[in-house]
């Protein structure tokens, strides 16, 4: 079965010192590099997503003139208001500098429409528009995806749930993910939700054994 490693949003703004720093986010970079070399050796594809917002994105608390990490509605959908993050062409939007980006075959950007947020690498949060990720995987005859990245409780979770709905076989590398955890159990619940929806949860050690 053809397979791809999918690395979700391993960007400066989600790592230490970033605008929306995920606790311990940097620690997954070593896992990502090790997984990339493992997957490349096996002949798997390696792809990544990149959160890529215009400076006036509607998910930004600054745009809504409200406090970060509170909630409201954006174009009819429940929305958490985030600090400004992953602004197009900013340093915060770049992939982490220690990530071996030369191993990446394709990068899929998301969150470019100011009116709607986009956690999943496949669709925006309203499932109104699709990125090129699904058609790229289809063209490359890839049926299984191995997912890791940031953040467990947002972009990893929604990417995995969409992948399952689209019919992919999905493995999640648990120790290759870190969550925002606005509520302390959010990452744990996200792993349970992904598992209940049909994803296989594995550690890096299990996967590379
Ligand atoms: C993400 C919140 C806002 C993520 C992106 O990558 O999980 N979270 N934008
Ligand atoms: Zn975002």
Short mmCIF file of C-alpha atoms and ligand atoms in Angstrom, two decimals:
data_model
loop_
_atom_site.label_atom_id
_atom_site.label_comp_id
_atom_site.label_asym_id
_atom_site.label_seq_id
_atom_site.Cartn_x
_atom_site.Cartn_y
_atom_site.Cartn_z
CA UNK A 1 0.00 0.00 0.00
CA UNK A 2 1.37 3.40 -0.96
CA UNK A 3 1.86 5.64 1.99
CA UNK A 4 2.66 9.26 2.88
CA UNK A 5 3.95 10.91 6.02
CA UNK A 6 1.87 14.04 6.65
CA UNK A 7 3.43 16.62 8.98
CA UNK A 8 0.91 19.16 10.23
CA UNK A 9 1.85 22.81 10.83
CA UNK A 10 5.39 22.42 12.24
CA UNK A 11 5.81 26.19 12.14
CA UNK A 12 7.64 28.73 14.28
CA UNK A 13 4.48 30.31 15.66
CA UNK A 14 3.42 26.98 17.18
CA UNK A 15 6.85 26.42 18.78
CA UNK A 16 8.67 28.04 21.72
CA UNK A 17 8.69 31.82 21.41
CA UNK A 18 5.96 31.75 18.75
CA UNK A 19 2.71 33.70 18.76
CA UNK A 20 0.56 30.61 19.45
CA UNK A 21 3.21 28.47 21.10
CA UNK A 22 2.05 24.93 21.80
CA UNK A 23 3.57 23.65 25.08
CA UNK A 24 6.64 21.55 24.22
CA UNK A 25 5.90 21.98 20.50
CA UNK A 26 9.57 21.99 19.48
CA UNK A 27 10.13 18.54 20.88
CA UNK A 28 8.42 16.94 17.88
CA UNK A 29 10.96 18.27 15.38
CA UNK A 30 13.40 15.43 16.15
CA UNK A 31 10.57 12.91 15.74
CA UNK A 32 9.63 14.52 12.41
CA UNK A 33 13.19 14.33 11.08
CA UNK A 34 13.58 10.72 12.18
CA UNK A 35 10.20 9.77 10.66
CA UNK A 36 11.06 11.52 7.39
CA UNK A 37 14.28 9.58 7.00
CA UNK A 38 12.53 6.31 7.96
CA UNK A 39 9.73 6.95 5.46
CA UNK A 40 12.07 8.07 2.65
CA UNK A 41 14.11 4.90 3.07
CA UNK A 42 10.92 2.88 2.63
CA UNK A 43 9.95 4.89 -0.47
CA UNK A 44 7.03 6.74 1.15
CA UNK A 45 6.06 10.27 0.17
CA UNK A 46 6.53 13.12 2.65
CA UNK A 47 4.12 16.05 2.68
CA UNK A 48 3.41 18.93 5.04
CA UNK A 49 0.72 21.47 5.77
CA UNK A 50 1.37 25.13 6.55
CA UNK A 51 -1.08 27.46 8.30
CA UNK A 52 -0.95 30.55 6.05
CA UNK A 53 -3.14 33.45 7.10
CA UNK A 54 -3.58 36.92 5.66
CA UNK A 55 -2.69 39.60 8.27
CA UNK A 56 -6.39 40.45 8.66
CA UNK A 57 -7.63 36.88 9.11
CA UNK A 58 -11.04 36.63 10.76
CA UNK A 59 -9.81 34.10 13.37
CA UNK A 60 -7.49 36.68 14.92
CA UNK A 61 -8.66 38.21 18.22
CA UNK A 62 -7.02 41.49 17.11
CA UNK A 63 -9.28 41.61 14.04
CA UNK A 64 -12.37 40.91 16.19
CA UNK A 65 -11.16 43.40 18.84
CA UNK A 66 -11.50 40.79 21.55
CA UNK A 67 -9.31 38.71 23.85
CA UNK A 68 -7.31 35.78 22.49
CA UNK A 69 -8.52 32.30 23.49
CA UNK A 70 -12.15 33.41 23.92
CA UNK A 71 -14.89 32.19 21.57
CA UNK A 72 -17.41 33.61 19.14
CA UNK A 73 -18.77 32.97 15.66
CA UNK A 74 -17.08 33.45 12.32
CA UNK A 75 -19.34 33.25 9.28
CA UNK A 76 -21.84 31.16 11.26
CA UNK A 77 -19.29 28.71 12.71
CA UNK A 78 -18.05 28.47 16.30
CA UNK A 79 -14.59 29.97 16.42
CA UNK A 80 -11.85 30.34 19.00
CA UNK A 81 -10.14 33.72 18.63
CA UNK A 82 -6.42 33.23 18.29
CA UNK A 83 -3.45 35.51 18.70
CA UNK A 84 -2.21 36.70 15.29
CA UNK A 85 -0.21 33.73 13.99
CA UNK A 86 1.26 32.24 10.82
CA UNK A 87 0.84 35.47 8.90
CA UNK A 88 1.79 34.89 5.25
CA UNK A 89 5.52 35.52 4.59
CA UNK A 90 6.29 36.20 8.27
CA UNK A 91 9.01 34.30 10.15
CA UNK A 92 6.32 32.82 12.39
CA UNK A 93 4.72 31.13 9.39
CA UNK A 94 7.95 29.43 8.30
CA UNK A 95 8.45 25.77 8.96
CA UNK A 96 10.71 25.14 11.97
CA UNK A 97 14.34 25.89 11.01
CA UNK A 98 15.58 22.48 12.24
CA UNK A 99 13.05 20.54 10.16
CA UNK A 100 14.73 18.77 7.21
CA UNK A 101 12.55 20.53 4.67
CA UNK A 102 14.56 19.21 1.71
CA UNK A 103 12.88 15.84 2.36
CA UNK A 104 9.37 17.29 1.81
CA UNK A 105 7.76 16.46 -1.56
CA UNK A 106 4.86 18.92 -1.35
CA UNK A 107 3.52 21.58 1.02
CA UNK A 108 -0.19 22.44 1.28
CA UNK A 109 -1.15 25.85 2.61
CA UNK A 110 -4.45 26.55 4.35
CA UNK A 111 -6.32 29.34 6.12
CA UNK A 112 -5.89 31.87 3.32
CA UNK A 113 -9.56 32.92 3.22
CA UNK A 114 -10.12 35.68 5.83
CA UNK A 115 -13.75 34.65 6.37
CA UNK A 116 -13.24 31.08 7.52
CA UNK A 117 -10.68 29.15 9.55
CA UNK A 118 -9.07 26.00 8.30
CA UNK A 119 -7.76 23.49 10.80
CA UNK A 120 -7.77 20.47 8.51
CA UNK A 121 -5.24 20.07 5.73
CA UNK A 122 -8.07 18.86 3.47
CA UNK A 123 -11.00 21.29 3.91
CA UNK A 124 -11.83 24.59 5.61
CA UNK A 125 -13.83 24.34 8.85
CA UNK A 126 -17.15 24.60 6.99
CA UNK A 127 -16.14 21.98 4.40
CA UNK A 128 -16.83 24.65 1.78
CA UNK A 129 -13.50 24.51 0.00
CA UNK A 130 -10.89 21.83 -0.50
CA UNK A 131 -7.11 22.15 -0.66
CA UNK A 132 -5.03 20.25 -3.23
CA UNK A 133 -3.98 17.64 -0.65
CA UNK A 134 -6.61 14.99 -1.46
CA UNK A 135 -6.09 15.24 -5.22
CA UNK A 136 -2.29 15.11 -4.76
CA UNK A 137 -2.58 11.93 -2.67
CA UNK A 138 -5.04 10.45 -5.19
CA UNK A 139 -2.72 11.21 -8.12
CA UNK A 140 0.11 9.51 -6.25
CA UNK A 141 -2.09 6.50 -5.43
CA UNK A 142 -1.55 7.01 -1.71
CA UNK A 143 -4.11 5.23 0.47
CA UNK A 144 -2.44 5.37 3.87
CA UNK A 145 -1.26 8.47 5.72
CA UNK A 146 0.90 8.69 8.81
CA UNK A 147 0.10 11.91 10.66
CA UNK A 148 2.03 13.91 13.24
CA UNK A 149 2.45 17.58 14.11
CA UNK A 150 0.80 20.55 15.77
CA UNK A 151 -1.62 20.95 17.30
CA UNK A 152 -3.14 17.63 18.45
CA UNK A 153 -6.45 19.20 19.50
CA UNK A 154 -6.94 21.38 16.38
CA UNK A 155 -5.16 20.86 13.10
CA UNK A 156 -3.98 17.29 13.68
CA UNK A 157 -7.41 16.19 14.89
CA UNK A 158 -9.40 17.75 12.05
CA UNK A 159 -6.90 16.61 9.41
CA UNK A 160 -7.17 13.03 10.69
CA UNK A 161 -11.00 13.09 10.88
CA UNK A 162 -11.26 14.43 7.31
CA UNK A 163 -8.73 11.86 6.06
CA UNK A 164 -10.83 9.05 7.58
CA UNK A 165 -14.01 10.47 6.02
CA UNK A 166 -12.23 10.61 2.66
CA UNK A 167 -11.42 6.91 3.03
CA UNK A 168 -7.72 6.98 3.93
CA UNK A 169 -6.15 4.50 6.28
CA UNK A 170 -4.71 6.72 9.02
CA UNK A 171 -1.96 6.15 11.56
CA UNK A 172 -1.34 8.88 14.15
CA UNK A 173 2.10 9.06 15.77
CA UNK A 174 1.10 10.09 19.28
CA UNK A 175 4.50 11.20 20.52
CA UNK A 176 4.93 13.22 17.33
CA UNK A 177 2.03 15.48 18.33
CA UNK A 178 1.54 18.22 20.94
CA UNK A 179 -1.64 20.07 21.83
CA UNK A 180 -2.72 23.57 22.79
CA UNK A 181 -4.79 22.19 25.72
CA UNK A 182 -6.94 25.24 26.41
CA UNK A 183 -8.65 22.66 28.67
CA UNK A 184 -6.15 20.23 30.25
CA UNK A 185 -7.64 17.06 28.70
CA UNK A 186 -8.10 18.39 25.15
CA UNK A 187 -5.24 16.43 23.59
CA UNK A 188 -6.24 13.22 25.33
CA UNK A 189 -9.82 13.68 24.13
CA UNK A 190 -8.58 14.43 20.62
CA UNK A 191 -6.62 11.16 20.54
CA UNK A 192 -9.74 9.30 21.77
CA UNK A 193 -11.89 10.97 19.10
CA UNK A 194 -9.39 10.11 16.34
CA UNK A 195 -9.16 6.52 17.55
CA UNK A 196 -12.95 6.14 17.83
CA UNK A 197 -13.27 7.45 14.26
CA UNK A 198 -10.93 4.72 13.01
CA UNK A 199 -7.38 6.04 13.26
CA UNK A 200 -4.64 3.75 14.54
CA UNK A 201 -2.61 5.37 17.34
CA UNK A 202 1.05 4.40 17.53
CA UNK A 203 4.19 5.74 19.12
CA UNK A 204 7.27 6.48 17.00
CA UNK A 205 8.94 3.38 18.49
CA UNK A 206 5.96 1.12 17.60
CA UNK A 207 5.83 2.49 14.09
CA UNK A 208 9.52 2.17 13.28
CA UNK A 209 10.00 -1.20 15.00
C1 LIG B 1 -3.84 25.70 14.59
C2 LIG B 1 -5.10 27.11 15.89
C3 LIG B 1 -5.13 28.04 14.87
C4 LIG B 1 -3.12 24.40 14.48
C5 LIG B 1 -3.87 26.62 13.56
O1 LIG B 1 -2.18 24.28 13.65
O2 LIG B 1 -3.48 23.46 15.21
N1 LIG B 1 -4.46 25.95 15.74
N2 LIG B 1 -4.52 27.78 13.70
ZN1 LIG B 2 -4.38 29.29 12.23
#
